[in-house]
Amino acid sequence: MKTLRDAKIGDTVKVQKLTGTGAIKRRLMDMGITKGVEIYLRKVAPLGDPLEVTLRGYELSLRKSEAENVLVEEV
């Protein structure tokens, strides 16, 4: 399955599932990344880390390691 890390700039994806355990999963959920949420990938830093996304009306920066824990599908 595709992860948020695999998405390209300009893609809008829908969250299918969060992987990971404990603090990582809780942190993602606290940031508003939950099942069914649409995420728009705005840009990627020059060296590839972090990713800047828009969800729920706000902008958020995520590390690649965090984005690997978000399973998504194309909208």
mmCIF file of C-alpha atoms in Angstrom:
data_model
loop_
_atom_site.group_PDB
_atom_site.id
_atom_site.type_symbol
_atom_site.label_atom_id
_atom_site.label_comp_id
_atom_site.label_asym_id
_atom_site.label_seq_id
_atom_site.Cartn_x
_atom_site.Cartn_y
_atom_site.Cartn_z
ATOM 1 C CA MET A 1 0.000 0.000 0.000
ATOM 2 C CA LYS A 2 1.170 3.553 -0.680
ATOM 3 C CA THR A 3 2.362 5.775 2.167
ATOM 4 C CA LEU A 4 2.265 9.541 2.495
ATOM 5 C CA ARG A 5 6.015 9.534 1.912
ATOM 6 C CA ASP A 6 5.426 8.092 -1.597
ATOM 7 C CA ALA A 7 2.993 10.853 -2.624
ATOM 8 C CA LYS A 8 4.126 13.444 -5.165
ATOM 9 C CA ILE A 9 3.905 17.228 -4.857
ATOM 10 C CA GLY A 10 0.385 18.356 -5.747
ATOM 11 C CA ASP A 11 -1.251 15.015 -4.874
ATOM 12 C CA THR A 12 -4.330 14.862 -2.699
ATOM 13 C CA VAL A 13 -4.568 11.594 -0.813
ATOM 14 C CA LYS A 14 -6.958 10.069 1.697
ATOM 15 C CA VAL A 15 -5.726 8.408 4.889
ATOM 16 C CA GLN A 16 -6.592 4.700 5.041
ATOM 17 C CA LYS A 17 -4.709 3.616 8.149
ATOM 18 C CA LEU A 18 -2.024 4.660 10.613
ATOM 19 C CA THR A 19 0.741 2.180 11.303
ATOM 20 C CA GLY A 20 3.296 2.440 14.053
ATOM 21 C CA THR A 21 2.645 2.108 17.735
ATOM 22 C CA GLY A 22 2.559 4.090 20.926
ATOM 23 C CA ALA A 23 3.836 7.650 20.878
ATOM 24 C CA ILE A 24 4.272 7.914 17.103
ATOM 25 C CA LYS A 25 0.692 6.897 16.340
ATOM 26 C CA ARG A 26 -0.650 9.107 19.127
ATOM 27 C CA ARG A 27 1.363 12.110 17.844
ATOM 28 C CA LEU A 28 0.004 11.695 14.305
ATOM 29 C CA MET A 29 -3.547 11.491 15.629
ATOM 30 C CA ASP A 30 -3.002 14.567 17.813
ATOM 31 C CA MET A 31 -1.917 16.477 14.682
ATOM 32 C CA GLY A 32 -5.252 15.626 13.041
ATOM 33 C CA ILE A 33 -4.108 12.764 10.832
ATOM 34 C CA THR A 34 -6.894 10.220 11.230
ATOM 35 C CA LYS A 35 -8.623 7.704 8.970
ATOM 36 C CA GLY A 36 -10.603 9.344 6.155
ATOM 37 C CA VAL A 37 -8.846 12.735 6.244
ATOM 38 C CA GLU A 38 -7.734 14.203 2.921
ATOM 39 C CA ILE A 39 -4.150 15.467 2.798
ATOM 40 C CA TYR A 40 -2.690 17.732 0.098
ATOM 41 C CA LEU A 41 1.099 17.528 -0.355
ATOM 42 C CA ARG A 42 2.196 21.144 -0.863
ATOM 43 C CA LYS A 43 5.961 20.895 -1.066
ATOM 44 C CA VAL A 44 9.057 18.970 -0.086
ATOM 45 C CA ALA A 45 12.233 20.511 1.323
ATOM 46 C CA PRO A 46 15.241 20.596 -1.046
ATOM 47 C CA LEU A 47 16.899 17.611 0.645
ATOM 48 C CA GLY A 48 13.600 15.732 0.823
ATOM 49 C CA ASP A 49 12.865 16.149 4.519
ATOM 50 C CA PRO A 50 10.425 17.471 5.833
ATOM 51 C CA LEU A 51 7.218 17.355 3.783
ATOM 52 C CA GLU A 52 4.726 20.218 3.983
ATOM 53 C CA VAL A 53 1.087 19.166 3.831
ATOM 54 C CA THR A 54 -2.304 20.817 4.189
ATOM 55 C CA LEU A 55 -5.095 19.075 6.079
ATOM 56 C CA ARG A 56 -8.178 20.177 7.993
ATOM 57 C CA GLY A 57 -7.533 23.805 6.961
ATOM 58 C CA TYR A 58 -4.002 24.133 8.325
ATOM 59 C CA GLU A 59 -0.444 23.497 7.187
ATOM 60 C CA LEU A 60 1.767 20.896 8.803
ATOM 61 C CA SER A 61 5.354 19.758 8.357
ATOM 62 C CA LEU A 62 6.121 16.069 8.743
ATOM 63 C CA ARG A 63 9.377 14.157 8.707
ATOM 64 C CA LYS A 64 9.706 11.334 6.191
ATOM 65 C CA SER A 65 9.904 8.858 9.059
ATOM 66 C CA GLU A 66 6.505 10.067 10.307
ATOM 67 C CA ALA A 67 4.981 10.061 6.813
ATOM 68 C CA GLU A 68 5.933 6.386 6.410
ATOM 69 C CA ASN A 69 3.392 5.549 9.117
ATOM 70 C CA VAL A 70 0.454 6.989 7.144
ATOM 71 C CA LEU A 71 -1.076 4.595 4.592
ATOM 72 C CA VAL A 72 -2.997 6.478 1.901
ATOM 73 C CA GLU A 73 -4.925 6.116 -1.352
ATOM 74 C CA GLU A 74 -5.336 8.542 -4.256
ATOM 75 C CA VAL A 75 -8.454 10.706 -4.223
#
